[in-house]
Structure formats: C-alpha cells, structure tokens
mmCIF file of C-alpha atoms in Angstrom:
data_model
loop_
_atom_site.group_PDB
_atom_site.id
_atom_site.type_symbol
_atom_site.label_atom_id
_atom_site.label_comp_id
_atom_site.label_asym_id
_atom_site.label_seq_id
_atom_site.Cartn_x
_atom_site.Cartn_y
_atom_site.Cartn_z
ATOM 1 C CA MET A 1 78.291 109.645 42.693
ATOM 2 C CA LYS A 2 80.924 108.440 45.335
ATOM 3 C CA THR A 3 81.222 103.969 45.754
ATOM 4 C CA THR A 4 80.606 102.348 49.107
ATOM 5 C CA LYS A 5 84.374 102.307 49.514
ATOM 6 C CA GLN A 6 85.243 105.701 49.086
ATOM 7 C CA LEU A 7 81.792 107.181 51.637
ATOM 8 C CA LEU A 8 83.404 104.435 54.122
ATOM 9 C CA SER A 9 87.023 105.907 54.265
ATOM 10 C CA ILE A 10 85.620 109.462 54.286
ATOM 11 C CA ALA A 11 83.227 108.133 56.843
ATOM 12 C CA CYS A 12 86.639 106.359 59.134
ATOM 13 C CA LEU A 13 88.572 110.117 58.254
ATOM 14 C CA SER A 14 85.481 111.792 60.036
ATOM 15 C CA ILE A 15 85.465 109.768 62.545
ATOM 16 C CA THR A 16 89.624 109.824 62.893
ATOM 17 C CA ALA A 17 89.270 113.324 63.290
ATOM 18 C CA LEU A 18 85.815 113.771 65.774
ATOM 19 C CA THR A 19 88.543 111.253 68.150
ATOM 20 C CA ALA A 20 91.580 113.748 67.885
ATOM 21 C CA ASN A 21 89.516 116.451 68.007
ATOM 22 C CA ALA A 22 87.972 114.394 71.621
ATOM 23 C CA GLN A 23 91.338 113.939 72.860
ATOM 24 C CA SER A 24 93.156 117.329 71.305
ATOM 25 C CA LYS A 25 91.540 119.314 75.134
ATOM 26 C CA PHE A 26 93.592 118.505 78.173
ATOM 27 C CA ILE A 27 94.790 119.123 80.782
ATOM 28 C CA LYS A 28 97.776 121.702 80.460
ATOM 29 C CA GLU A 29 101.574 120.806 81.472
ATOM 30 C CA GLY A 30 103.116 122.370 84.067
ATOM 31 C CA SER A 31 102.227 124.000 87.171
ATOM 32 C CA TRP A 32 99.106 124.642 89.131
ATOM 33 C CA ARG A 33 97.233 125.918 92.229
ATOM 34 C CA GLY A 34 93.914 124.520 93.006
ATOM 35 C CA THR A 35 91.245 125.300 96.070
ATOM 36 C CA PHE A 36 88.953 123.285 97.190
ATOM 37 C CA LYS A 37 85.830 125.035 98.733
ATOM 38 C CA VAL A 38 84.950 123.794 102.507
ATOM 39 C CA ASN A 39 82.108 124.880 104.417
ATOM 40 C CA GLU A 40 82.546 128.290 102.329
ATOM 41 C CA VAL A 41 86.572 128.153 102.988
ATOM 42 C CA GLN A 42 89.427 128.064 100.902
ATOM 43 C CA VAL A 43 91.617 124.882 101.190
ATOM 44 C CA PRO A 44 95.281 125.767 98.408
ATOM 45 C CA PHE A 45 96.996 123.076 96.987
ATOM 46 C CA ASN A 46 99.617 122.830 93.779
ATOM 47 C CA PHE A 47 100.070 119.920 91.257
ATOM 48 C CA GLU A 48 101.977 119.470 88.624
ATOM 49 C CA VAL A 49 100.759 117.688 84.997
ATOM 50 C CA LYS A 50 103.363 115.945 82.544
ATOM 51 C CA GLY A 51 102.005 114.554 79.266
ATOM 52 C CA LYS A 52 100.409 115.907 76.483
ATOM 53 C CA ASP A 53 97.231 113.270 76.987
ATOM 54 C CA ALA A 54 95.552 110.487 79.564
ATOM 55 C CA GLU A 55 97.311 108.012 78.399
ATOM 56 C CA HIS A 56 101.067 109.194 78.969
ATOM 57 C CA ALA A 57 100.098 111.425 81.531
ATOM 58 C CA THR A 58 101.304 112.028 84.690
ATOM 59 C CA PHE A 59 99.313 113.889 87.446
ATOM 60 C CA THR A 60 101.531 114.913 90.644
ATOM 61 C CA LEU A 61 99.847 116.397 93.978
ATOM 62 C CA LEU A 62 102.396 118.356 95.506
ATOM 63 C CA ASN A 63 102.914 118.863 99.309
ATOM 64 C CA GLY A 64 106.209 120.242 100.588
ATOM 65 C CA SER A 65 109.220 117.566 99.511
ATOM 66 C CA ARG A 66 106.375 114.856 98.984
ATOM 67 C CA ARG A 67 105.317 113.854 95.655
ATOM 68 C CA ASP A 68 102.070 111.515 95.010
ATOM 69 C CA ASP A 69 101.837 110.625 91.364
ATOM 70 C CA PHE A 70 97.903 109.866 89.850
ATOM 71 C CA HIS A 71 96.722 108.587 86.123
ATOM 72 C CA VAL A 72 94.232 110.623 84.557
ATOM 73 C CA LYS A 73 91.255 108.951 82.426
ATOM 74 C CA GLN A 74 89.756 110.867 79.813
ATOM 75 C CA LEU A 75 85.515 110.971 80.278
ATOM 76 C CA SER A 76 84.834 113.141 77.284
ATOM 77 C CA GLU A 77 86.242 115.806 75.088
ATOM 78 C CA ASP A 78 86.258 118.516 77.755
ATOM 79 C CA SER A 79 86.318 116.310 81.294
ATOM 80 C CA VAL A 80 88.423 114.106 83.087
ATOM 81 C CA PHE A 81 88.921 111.279 85.859
ATOM 82 C CA ILE A 82 91.766 111.113 88.591
ATOM 83 C CA LYS A 83 91.582 108.608 90.896
ATOM 84 C CA MET A 84 93.365 108.703 93.958
ATOM 85 C CA ASN A 85 95.152 105.236 93.380
ATOM 86 C CA THR A 86 94.306 103.371 96.166
ATOM 87 C CA TYR A 87 91.665 105.858 98.333
ATOM 88 C CA ASP A 88 88.356 104.979 96.700
ATOM 89 C CA ALA A 89 88.002 108.713 95.696
ATOM 90 C CA ALA A 90 88.732 111.031 93.215
ATOM 91 C CA LEU A 91 88.692 114.626 91.136
ATOM 92 C CA VAL A 92 86.445 115.067 88.453
ATOM 93 C CA ALA A 93 86.971 117.896 86.350
ATOM 94 C CA LYS A 94 86.158 120.419 83.104
ATOM 95 C CA ILE A 95 88.395 121.544 81.323
ATOM 96 C CA HIS A 96 86.890 124.883 80.011
ATOM 97 C CA GLU A 97 88.001 127.421 77.224
ATOM 98 C CA ASP A 98 90.315 129.680 78.832
ATOM 99 C CA GLY A 99 91.950 126.256 80.107
ATOM 100 C CA SER A 100 91.360 126.442 83.405
ATOM 101 C CA LEU A 101 89.495 123.435 85.629
ATOM 102 C CA SER A 102 86.684 122.975 87.950
ATOM 103 C CA GLY A 103 84.946 120.252 89.085
ATOM 104 C CA VAL A 104 84.977 118.187 92.499
ATOM 105 C CA TYR A 105 86.831 114.987 94.671
ATOM 106 C CA LYS A 106 84.011 112.932 95.877
ATOM 107 C CA SER A 107 83.963 109.626 96.946
ATOM 108 C CA LEU A 108 83.668 106.578 95.347
ATOM 109 C CA VAL A 109 82.662 104.178 97.658
ATOM 110 C CA PRO A 110 78.713 102.888 96.918
ATOM 111 C CA ASN A 111 76.077 104.809 98.468
ATOM 112 C CA PHE A 112 78.059 106.827 100.291
ATOM 113 C CA ARG A 113 75.978 110.207 100.028
ATOM 114 C CA GLY A 114 77.601 114.237 100.193
ATOM 115 C CA ASN A 115 80.918 113.175 100.404
ATOM 116 C CA PHE A 116 82.236 115.708 98.250
ATOM 117 C CA LEU A 117 84.531 118.797 97.617
ATOM 118 C CA PRO A 118 84.186 121.635 95.034
ATOM 119 C CA PHE A 119 87.478 122.232 93.358
ATOM 120 C CA THR A 120 89.205 125.246 90.928
ATOM 121 C CA ALA A 121 92.440 125.265 88.982
ATOM 122 C CA GLU A 122 93.908 127.799 87.449
ATOM 123 C CA TYR A 123 97.388 127.075 85.508
ATOM 124 C CA GLY A 124 100.750 128.454 86.180
ATOM 125 C CA LYS A 125 100.210 129.708 89.223
ATOM 126 C CA THR A 126 103.091 128.085 91.681
ATOM 127 C CA TYR A 127 102.150 129.652 95.196
ATOM 128 C CA ARG A 128 100.051 127.957 97.582
ATOM 129 C CA PHE A 129 98.460 130.691 99.745
ATOM 130 C CA VAL A 130 99.087 134.265 98.701
ATOM 131 C CA GLU A 131 100.855 135.957 95.788
ATOM 132 C CA PRO A 132 104.584 136.700 96.569
ATOM 133 C CA SER A 133 103.830 140.453 96.428
ATOM 134 C CA LYS A 134 101.071 140.488 98.774
ATOM 135 C CA GLU A 135 102.683 138.219 101.144
ATOM 136 C CA GLN A 136 102.953 140.052 104.784
ATOM 137 C CA LYS A 137 105.780 139.633 106.964
ATOM 138 C CA ALA A 138 106.140 137.044 109.528
ATOM 139 C CA ASN A 139 106.506 138.059 113.187
ATOM 140 C CA HIS A 140 107.253 134.831 114.981
ATOM 141 C CA ASN A 141 109.330 131.980 113.820
ATOM 142 C CA LEU A 142 107.795 128.812 114.908
ATOM 143 C CA SER A 143 110.268 126.424 114.205
ATOM 144 C CA GLY A 144 110.371 123.373 116.656
ATOM 145 C CA LYS A 145 108.706 121.164 118.141
ATOM 146 C CA TRP A 146 104.518 121.766 119.949
ATOM 147 C CA ALA A 147 102.686 120.170 122.828
ATOM 148 C CA ILE A 148 99.451 120.274 120.865
ATOM 149 C CA LYS A 149 96.437 119.987 123.148
ATOM 150 C CA ILE A 150 93.207 118.918 121.022
ATOM 151 C CA SER A 151 89.352 119.196 121.923
ATOM 152 C CA SER A 152 87.901 116.129 121.183
ATOM 153 C CA LYS A 153 86.264 113.169 122.633
ATOM 154 C CA GLU A 154 89.203 110.762 121.337
ATOM 155 C CA PRO A 155 90.889 108.590 124.736
ATOM 156 C CA VAL A 156 94.213 109.667 123.986
ATOM 157 C CA ALA A 157 93.756 113.779 122.249
ATOM 158 C CA ASP A 158 97.199 115.383 122.504
ATOM 159 C CA GLN A 159 99.185 115.973 119.298
ATOM 160 C CA VAL A 160 103.042 116.753 119.125
ATOM 161 C CA ALA A 161 103.403 119.359 116.741
ATOM 162 C CA ILE A 162 106.652 119.845 114.162
ATOM 163 C CA PHE A 163 107.588 123.311 112.434
ATOM 164 C CA GLU A 164 110.306 124.366 110.731
ATOM 165 C CA GLN A 165 109.993 127.775 109.111
ATOM 166 C CA LYS A 166 112.325 130.014 106.637
ATOM 167 C CA GLY A 167 110.844 133.414 106.390
ATOM 168 C CA ASN A 168 108.168 133.499 105.942
ATOM 169 C CA LYS A 169 106.964 130.238 104.306
ATOM 170 C CA LEU A 170 106.121 126.961 106.345
ATOM 171 C CA LYS A 171 106.314 123.196 106.279
ATOM 172 C CA GLY A 172 105.440 120.544 109.297
ATOM 173 C CA VAL A 173 103.505 117.750 110.399
ATOM 174 C CA PHE A 174 101.392 116.728 113.417
ATOM 175 C CA LEU A 175 101.424 113.642 114.704
ATOM 176 C CA LYS A 176 98.974 111.592 116.836
ATOM 177 C CA VAL A 177 98.529 108.207 118.029
ATOM 178 C CA THR A 178 96.672 106.794 115.200
ATOM 179 C CA GLY A 179 99.554 108.446 113.045
ATOM 180 C CA ASP A 180 100.997 111.769 111.473
ATOM 181 C CA THR A 181 98.733 113.835 109.297
ATOM 182 C CA ARG A 182 101.847 113.581 106.541
ATOM 183 C CA GLU A 183 103.804 116.337 105.432
ATOM 184 C CA LEU A 184 101.778 120.138 105.416
ATOM 185 C CA GLU A 185 103.030 123.115 103.886
ATOM 186 C CA GLY A 186 102.211 126.064 105.198
ATOM 187 C CA ILE A 187 102.589 130.186 105.423
ATOM 188 C CA VAL A 188 103.191 132.335 108.459
ATOM 189 C CA GLN A 189 101.991 135.763 107.983
ATOM 190 C CA GLY A 190 101.723 138.570 110.818
ATOM 191 C CA ASP A 191 100.498 136.904 113.750
ATOM 192 C CA GLU A 192 98.746 133.848 111.920
ATOM 193 C CA PHE A 193 100.007 130.324 110.291
ATOM 194 C CA THR A 194 98.137 128.135 107.079
ATOM 195 C CA LEU A 195 98.729 124.923 106.591
ATOM 196 C CA THR A 196 97.329 122.389 104.095
ATOM 197 C CA GLY A 197 97.675 119.081 102.655
ATOM 198 C CA PHE A 198 95.894 117.174 100.063
ATOM 199 C CA SER A 199 98.078 114.049 98.904
ATOM 200 C CA GLY A 200 95.001 111.991 98.034
ATOM 201 C CA PRO A 201 92.992 111.154 100.853
ATOM 202 C CA SER A 202 91.037 114.425 102.098
ATOM 203 C CA PRO A 203 92.515 117.556 102.678
ATOM 204 C CA TRP A 204 93.923 119.348 105.939
ATOM 205 C CA LEU A 205 93.200 122.485 107.180
ATOM 206 C CA ILE A 206 95.046 123.993 109.714
ATOM 207 C CA ARG A 207 94.782 127.640 111.007
ATOM 208 C CA GLY A 208 96.128 129.615 114.287
ATOM 209 C CA LYS A 209 97.435 132.314 115.436
ATOM 210 C CA ILE A 210 100.080 133.476 117.379
ATOM 211 C CA ASN A 211 98.938 134.924 121.005
ATOM 212 C CA PRO A 212 100.974 137.394 122.823
ATOM 213 C CA ASP A 213 102.038 134.664 125.357
ATOM 214 C CA LYS A 214 104.247 133.603 121.859
ATOM 215 C CA SER A 215 101.515 130.204 122.544
ATOM 216 C CA ILE A 216 99.473 129.235 119.453
ATOM 217 C CA SER A 217 95.775 128.819 119.058
ATOM 218 C CA GLY A 218 93.811 127.236 116.141
ATOM 219 C CA GLU A 219 91.436 124.564 114.379
ATOM 220 C CA VAL A 220 91.743 121.936 112.402
ATOM 221 C CA GLY A 221 89.702 120.147 109.779
ATOM 222 C CA LEU A 222 89.874 117.568 107.389
ATOM 223 C CA GLY A 223 87.550 117.739 104.264
ATOM 224 C CA ILE A 224 84.526 118.315 105.264
ATOM 225 C CA TYR A 225 84.295 116.942 108.700
ATOM 226 C CA ASN A 226 84.238 118.980 111.646
ATOM 227 C CA ASN A 227 86.707 121.466 112.755
ATOM 228 C CA ILE A 228 88.417 120.906 116.251
ATOM 229 C CA LYS A 229 90.312 123.701 118.341
ATOM 230 C CA PHE A 230 94.035 123.263 119.692
ATOM 231 C CA GLU A 231 96.105 124.876 121.575
ATOM 232 C CA GLY A 232 100.271 124.337 121.855
ATOM 233 C CA VAL A 233 103.053 125.163 123.343
ATOM 234 C CA LYS A 234 106.535 125.272 122.370
ATOM 235 C CA ASP A 235 107.851 122.240 124.013
ATOM 236 C CA SER A 236 110.970 120.637 122.724
ATOM 237 C CA LYS A 237 110.088 117.383 125.402
ATOM 238 C CA ALA A 238 106.782 117.239 124.067
ATOM 239 C CA GLU A 239 105.869 113.915 123.160
ATOM 240 C CA LEU A 240 103.032 111.156 122.754
ATOM 241 C CA PRO A 241 102.426 108.088 124.870
ATOM 242 C CA ASP A 242 104.275 105.084 123.732
ATOM 243 C CA PRO A 243 102.861 103.344 121.034
ATOM 244 C CA TYR A 244 104.228 100.147 122.025
ATOM 245 C CA ALA A 245 102.094 100.194 125.624
ATOM 246 C CA LEU A 246 98.634 101.478 123.900
ATOM 247 C CA THR A 247 97.416 98.314 122.677
ATOM 248 C CA TYR A 248 97.707 95.350 124.524
ATOM 249 C CA LEU A 249 96.477 91.434 125.064
ATOM 250 C CA LYS A 250 93.614 91.243 127.832
ATOM 251 C CA PRO A 251 94.940 89.360 131.232
ATOM 252 C CA GLY A 252 94.672 85.882 130.272
ATOM 253 C CA TYR A 253 95.917 85.631 126.359
ATOM 254 C CA GLU A 254 98.671 85.409 124.780
ATOM 255 C CA LYS A 255 98.288 84.472 121.624
ATOM 256 C CA LEU A 256 96.212 85.948 118.449
ATOM 257 C CA ASP A 257 93.530 84.545 116.927
ATOM 258 C CA PHE A 258 90.696 85.206 114.243
ATOM 259 C CA LYS A 259 89.111 83.502 111.334
ATOM 260 C CA LEU A 260 88.710 85.816 108.556
ATOM 261 C CA PRO A 261 88.184 85.290 103.997
ATOM 262 C CA ASP A 262 91.067 86.175 101.901
ATOM 263 C CA LEU A 263 90.081 87.938 98.592
ATOM 264 C CA ASN A 264 88.617 84.699 97.929
ATOM 265 C CA GLY A 265 86.920 84.135 100.426
ATOM 266 C CA LYS A 266 88.613 81.145 101.365
ATOM 267 C CA LEU A 267 88.726 81.390 106.120
ATOM 268 C CA VAL A 268 92.584 81.896 107.125
ATOM 269 C CA SER A 269 93.606 81.457 110.631
ATOM 270 C CA LEU A 270 96.766 81.805 112.258
ATOM 271 C CA SER A 271 96.709 78.375 113.202
ATOM 272 C CA ASP A 272 97.268 77.225 109.395
ATOM 273 C CA GLU A 273 100.169 75.650 108.762
ATOM 274 C CA LYS A 274 101.825 78.338 106.435
ATOM 275 C CA TYR A 275 102.148 80.208 109.915
ATOM 276 C CA LYS A 276 103.532 77.966 112.761
ATOM 277 C CA GLY A 277 106.601 78.127 114.062
ATOM 278 C CA LYS A 278 107.233 81.418 111.613
ATOM 279 C CA VAL A 279 107.581 84.567 113.158
ATOM 280 C CA VAL A 280 104.638 87.126 111.643
ATOM 281 C CA ILE A 281 103.151 90.056 111.246
ATOM 282 C CA VAL A 282 99.789 91.145 111.526
ATOM 283 C CA GLU A 283 98.838 94.680 109.957
ATOM 284 C CA ILE A 284 95.212 95.994 110.654
ATOM 285 C CA ILE A 285 94.387 98.305 108.553
ATOM 286 C CA GLY A 286 91.896 100.237 105.826
ATOM 287 C CA THR A 287 92.312 100.809 102.241
ATOM 288 C CA TRP A 288 90.612 104.534 103.012
ATOM 289 C CA CYS A 289 93.568 105.519 105.249
ATOM 290 C CA PRO A 290 96.550 106.856 104.631
ATOM 291 C CA ASN A 291 98.496 106.653 107.726
ATOM 292 C CA CYS A 292 97.987 102.468 106.407
ATOM 293 C CA THR A 293 98.693 102.750 102.917
ATOM 294 C CA ASP A 294 102.101 104.379 104.141
ATOM 295 C CA GLN A 295 102.603 101.635 106.428
ATOM 296 C CA THR A 296 102.087 99.340 103.839
ATOM 297 C CA GLN A 297 104.552 101.086 101.595
ATOM 298 C CA PHE A 298 107.082 100.326 104.543
ATOM 299 C CA LEU A 299 106.145 96.306 105.461
ATOM 300 C CA SER A 300 106.065 95.113 101.552
ATOM 301 C CA PRO A 301 109.230 95.969 100.243
ATOM 302 C CA TRP A 302 110.723 94.646 103.789
ATOM 303 C CA TYR A 303 108.999 91.434 103.552
ATOM 304 C CA LYS A 304 110.078 90.823 100.400
ATOM 305 C CA ALA A 305 113.372 90.888 101.328
ATOM 306 C CA ASN A 306 113.310 89.294 104.367
ATOM 307 C CA LYS A 307 110.834 86.479 103.396
ATOM 308 C CA ASP A 308 112.741 83.674 103.055
ATOM 309 C CA ARG A 309 114.252 83.562 106.563
ATOM 310 C CA GLY A 310 111.137 82.262 108.651
ATOM 311 C CA VAL A 311 108.618 85.239 108.650
ATOM 312 C CA GLU A 312 105.213 85.723 107.666
ATOM 313 C CA ALA A 313 102.981 88.827 107.334
ATOM 314 C CA VAL A 314 99.161 89.135 107.097
ATOM 315 C CA ALA A 315 97.321 92.001 106.399
ATOM 316 C CA VAL A 316 93.479 92.265 107.782
ATOM 317 C CA GLY A 317 91.271 95.034 106.067
ATOM 318 C CA PHE A 318 88.233 96.790 107.539
ATOM 319 C CA GLU A 319 86.704 98.504 104.507
ATOM 320 C CA GLN A 320 83.838 101.056 104.007
ATOM 321 C CA LYS A 321 81.347 98.674 102.922
ATOM 322 C CA ASP A 322 81.472 95.759 104.460
ATOM 323 C CA ASP A 323 80.918 93.839 101.644
ATOM 324 C CA LEU A 324 83.736 90.774 100.155
ATOM 325 C CA GLU A 325 83.314 92.208 96.345
ATOM 326 C CA TYR A 326 84.094 95.223 97.580
ATOM 327 C CA ALA A 327 86.768 94.752 99.506
ATOM 328 C CA LYS A 328 88.415 92.526 97.175
ATOM 329 C CA TYR A 329 88.301 95.331 94.731
ATOM 330 C CA THR A 330 89.744 97.992 97.433
ATOM 331 C CA LEU A 331 92.628 95.965 98.821
ATOM 332 C CA GLY A 332 93.164 93.915 95.573
ATOM 333 C CA LYS A 333 94.775 97.518 93.987
ATOM 334 C CA LEU A 334 96.073 98.377 97.049
ATOM 335 C CA ARG A 335 98.117 95.020 96.652
ATOM 336 C CA ASP A 336 98.865 95.528 92.728
ATOM 337 C CA LYS A 337 99.738 99.727 93.806
ATOM 338 C CA TYR A 338 102.324 98.247 96.381
ATOM 339 C CA ASP A 339 103.205 94.599 95.142
ATOM 340 C CA ILE A 340 101.742 92.740 98.324
ATOM 341 C CA GLN A 341 103.605 89.574 98.817
ATOM 342 C CA TYR A 342 101.622 87.950 101.607
ATOM 343 C CA ASP A 343 97.800 87.549 102.659
ATOM 344 C CA ILE A 344 95.574 90.050 102.961
ATOM 345 C CA LEU A 345 92.243 89.242 104.571
ATOM 346 C CA PHE A 346 89.057 91.084 105.198
ATOM 347 C CA GLY A 347 87.575 91.689 108.231
ATOM 348 C CA GLY A 348 84.838 93.537 107.660
ATOM 349 C CA ILE A 349 83.628 97.777 107.960
ATOM 350 C CA ALA A 350 86.113 99.848 108.915
ATOM 351 C CA ASP A 351 84.960 100.809 112.584
ATOM 352 C CA LYS A 352 87.346 99.831 115.705
ATOM 353 C CA LYS A 353 84.364 98.655 117.480
ATOM 354 C CA VAL A 354 83.795 96.285 114.668
ATOM 355 C CA ALA A 355 87.485 95.201 114.989
ATOM 356 C CA SER A 356 87.734 94.812 118.511
ATOM 357 C CA GLU A 357 85.196 92.349 117.963
ATOM 358 C CA LYS A 358 87.297 90.672 115.369
ATOM 359 C CA PHE A 359 90.390 90.652 117.553
ATOM 360 C CA GLU A 360 88.929 89.889 120.934
ATOM 361 C CA ALA A 361 92.150 89.760 122.882
ATOM 362 C CA LEU A 362 93.340 92.718 122.745
ATOM 363 C CA ASN A 363 91.890 95.430 125.292
ATOM 364 C CA LYS A 364 90.990 97.318 122.266
ATOM 365 C CA MET A 365 91.587 98.375 119.174
ATOM 366 C CA ILE A 366 92.914 102.183 119.133
ATOM 367 C CA ALA A 367 93.811 103.385 115.635
ATOM 368 C CA PHE A 368 93.983 101.876 111.953
ATOM 369 C CA PRO A 369 96.628 100.675 111.031
ATOM 370 C CA THR A 370 97.937 98.642 114.336
ATOM 371 C CA THR A 371 100.748 95.931 113.914
ATOM 372 C CA ILE A 372 101.053 93.294 115.664
ATOM 373 C CA ILE A 373 104.343 91.164 115.819
ATOM 374 C CA ILE A 374 104.253 87.696 116.863
ATOM 375 C CA GLY A 375 107.000 85.196 117.682
ATOM 376 C CA ARG A 376 107.960 81.431 116.599
ATOM 377 C CA ASP A 377 106.011 80.457 119.647
ATOM 378 C CA GLY A 378 102.476 81.863 118.346
ATOM 379 C CA LYS A 379 102.692 84.482 121.184
ATOM 380 C CA VAL A 380 102.884 88.158 120.752
ATOM 381 C CA LYS A 381 105.616 90.044 121.320
ATOM 382 C CA GLN A 382 104.559 93.250 119.902
ATOM 383 C CA ILE A 383 101.507 95.797 119.471
ATOM 384 C CA TYR A 384 102.383 99.316 117.364
ATOM 385 C CA THR A 385 99.606 101.742 117.613
ATOM 386 C CA GLY A 386 99.287 103.919 114.626
ATOM 387 C CA TYR A 387 102.135 104.506 112.012
ATOM 388 C CA THR A 388 105.453 107.153 112.281
ATOM 389 C CA GLY A 389 105.224 107.921 108.784
ATOM 390 C CA GLU A 390 109.380 109.409 106.662
ATOM 391 C CA VAL A 391 107.828 112.544 107.490
ATOM 392 C CA THR A 392 108.652 112.332 111.049
ATOM 393 C CA GLY A 393 112.363 112.478 110.891
ATOM 394 C CA LYS A 394 114.162 111.162 113.892
ATOM 395 C CA TYR A 395 110.853 109.850 114.821
ATOM 396 C CA PHE A 396 111.014 107.135 111.755
ATOM 397 C CA LYS A 397 114.555 106.518 111.364
ATOM 398 C CA LYS A 398 113.982 105.327 115.840
ATOM 399 C CA TYR A 399 110.712 103.263 114.601
ATOM 400 C CA ALA A 400 112.779 101.359 111.260
ATOM 401 C CA LYS A 401 115.581 100.833 113.562
ATOM 402 C CA LYS A 402 113.796 99.268 116.330
ATOM 403 C CA TRP A 403 111.601 97.202 113.819
ATOM 404 C CA ASN A 404 114.753 95.869 112.419
ATOM 405 C CA LYS A 405 116.589 95.215 115.439
ATOM 406 C CA ASP A 406 113.381 93.260 117.269
ATOM 407 C CA LEU A 407 112.167 90.805 114.166
ATOM 408 C CA ASP A 408 116.359 89.960 113.553
ATOM 409 C CA LYS A 409 116.134 88.758 117.121
ATOM 410 C CA LEU A 410 113.152 87.366 116.802
ATOM 411 C CA ILE A 411 113.536 85.447 113.427
ATOM 412 C CA ASN A 412 116.992 84.013 115.007
ATOM 413 C CA GLU A 413 115.447 82.259 117.489
ATOM 414 C CA PRO A 414 114.678 78.590 117.059
ATOM 415 C CA VAL A 415 111.710 76.661 115.521
ATOM 416 C CA PRO A 416 110.292 75.779 119.168
ATOM 417 C CA SER A 417 110.085 71.881 119.446
ATOM 418 C CA ALA A 418 107.053 71.158 119.319
ATOM 419 C CA GLU A 419 106.216 72.913 115.638
ATOM 420 C CA LEU A 420 109.282 70.553 114.741
ATOM 421 C CA SER A 421 108.197 67.740 115.850
ATOM 422 C CA LEU A 422 105.033 68.397 113.584
ATOM 423 C CA LYS A 423 107.216 68.827 110.268
#
C-alpha cells in the first residue's frame, strides 16, 4: 500500500505530465498562409511563427517588406490567442490534429457586436494568392503613380496609388488625406489585379481590372466594412490636397484650448505651467487607427531625443468606448508599446463630430491622426491632417525633413518675455 507521500508524488507527476501534454500542441514553427472569409470572398495573408511554445513564440504578420510581431497566449491544449498589440482585437485559433488552424479575428471592445472574421491557415505555404504553378502571365505593368477617384461621401475622397510591379508580383500603397493603407502585397494575372494587407487592424482587400484604355477600376474593402468602388488613371503628377491646409483655425482663433483628463483622471490644459513658453505638439489619435499608431511610433522617439530642448507633446486619444477606464487600458497599452513619455489624455468616443466639439478652434476634424504644432507664444503654427508613413517613400522623407526643420526653427525662438517674467 502506497504512503501519502508516494501518492502525492504520483499526483504531482501526473499533473506535470498533463501540463506538458496540454502545452505540447502549439502552432508549428515556420511559414503559414491564412485566408479570411469576407462576405464569401477569400482574403489571403501570410505569417511566420518562431518558438515552440507560447512563452517563447513570436507571431509575425508579413506584408511585402513590412513585419509586425505579436505575442501568443495558449488558451487551452488546442487553442491560442494572439492579441493585435495596441489594437483591441485578436486572432483566436484552434489547432487541429493535422496542424492546420481555424478561428476568428474579432474585436475585443466591450459590447461591440458583429465585428469578427472567420479564417483558416495552412502550414508550409509561402505564396499569397495562387500557387506558382497556377499563376497567369500579367498582360500589363502597373508600376508608377495613379490618380484614384473613389465613390465616397467623404468630402475629400480622391486618392493616389503607388505601385511597383516585377513580373506578376505587385506591391503598393494607397494614399488618402487620412493617411495610407500601409504596405499592400499583390498579384497581376492577365488583365486583373489583387492587393491585400493585414498588419493587425482589419485586413485590406483591393481587387481591380485593367481596362482596354489602360485605366483601372475596381473595389476597395476593409475588413467587414462595405466595399467602395474606384477608378484610376496613371498620372505621374497626381497629388493629394495639401495636408497642411485642410484643417485650420476658425476666424478669430490663434490658440488651442481644452481641458481633458489624463489616464488617472487629472484634468490637463495647455494653460498648465509645464507647457508655458514651450513648443507643444498635440497629436489627436485613437488606438484603433493604424495611421495614428504609425504617427506615434514616429513622434515618441523624436520626443525622447528632443524633450530637453524646450518642447512638450500631448496625445489626445478618442477611443471605441466613451469610458475613461477603458481608455486607460487601451491608451496605456499604446504608451507601454511605444514608450511614450509625454502626457496622454482621453478625449471621448472615436467620432470626428465629438473631436470637433472638443477642439472648437478647428474648422473641423477631418482625420485621425491630426497633428498640431504650437509655438512658444502659445499660438498655433501648423496643423497636419493624417499621416504619411514610411511606405510612401519620398513623401515620408519630405514630411520628416519639414518636421525637423520647422520644429528646430520654433524651438530656437526665444521664450516670450511675458513667460520669462512669470518664472
């Protein structure tokens, strides 16, 4: 007859074995091809997995040259949870006996219904659209810049597309006043083309055809949202409206004024002592907005490198739920992800009308993000609508060059005498 000590030892060994078994079924390391099902249409994406268990694994979404890394959490013996970093959404997947995956991409916003996309994924497949042996020869080369007309109710709907094609492999980006699509990966087959992108937020799907007159037409879809039609012509001179002129101060206004809570509920205003006599950057963002996170990824390291030069920054987040505790969670994730060392405030629900009401000095809120630069005298010097990411190439370089030049000039200006007398 076994002693109590022996029974406990056997029990511990059994638990250890069960735990090891529970963790033994994990996503295979290597290359994967996934497909979302969006309104009966297949939207492919690619990813890689490195690491043999959730504790050590990295899940990487691939889009052309872009790489986005995510952590994996093991929910049970045969299911995993992949949070989309600062976006309040996740991939939840079941690992099947043959190693394949199936699951959903879903919103994690409380009480936000209906926002999910089913997907499946197969191991070892590196192609995105069709197997290499089944590819068709491209009849056209789409490389270049395109003027895009969008069927939309937005006041500024025109876009610019930049494509680069080698053989039938296509990559590109669509630029609009609110920002860019991030890098899209695609294929041209015969007279048709497809581009997709999935980097954490809802996936992009762009399908089109090359017409006999060499113009293009098609549809743009974003996740579960309705498709919108577009037409395009190649135009090397195509440009968007000036992003520095779209959002501006109403007549009679020179300054920006607001009083909003930080993540601890403390009210913050630009009239607070810490901002007086300094150059101040105000970014209006949302954690649900990919262009906003790209802009934050640009601003955060810049601020850390320049904060001792008499410059401050403030982020005002408009989130998917009008609740400070929820915003504390989402904006806190953004702060931790990008090591934000400036104030983060909560503006309210993610709605342009609400944002326009909170920033009444502005003509209107056109885009998340919007970046406002204020001089040492407290007056607004510049407003930039949207964000121009690195994938846009020369547009990003032009933006970054002007950013540094303009801010250097403002920072080098003397502190107004009125501010000096208060110190």
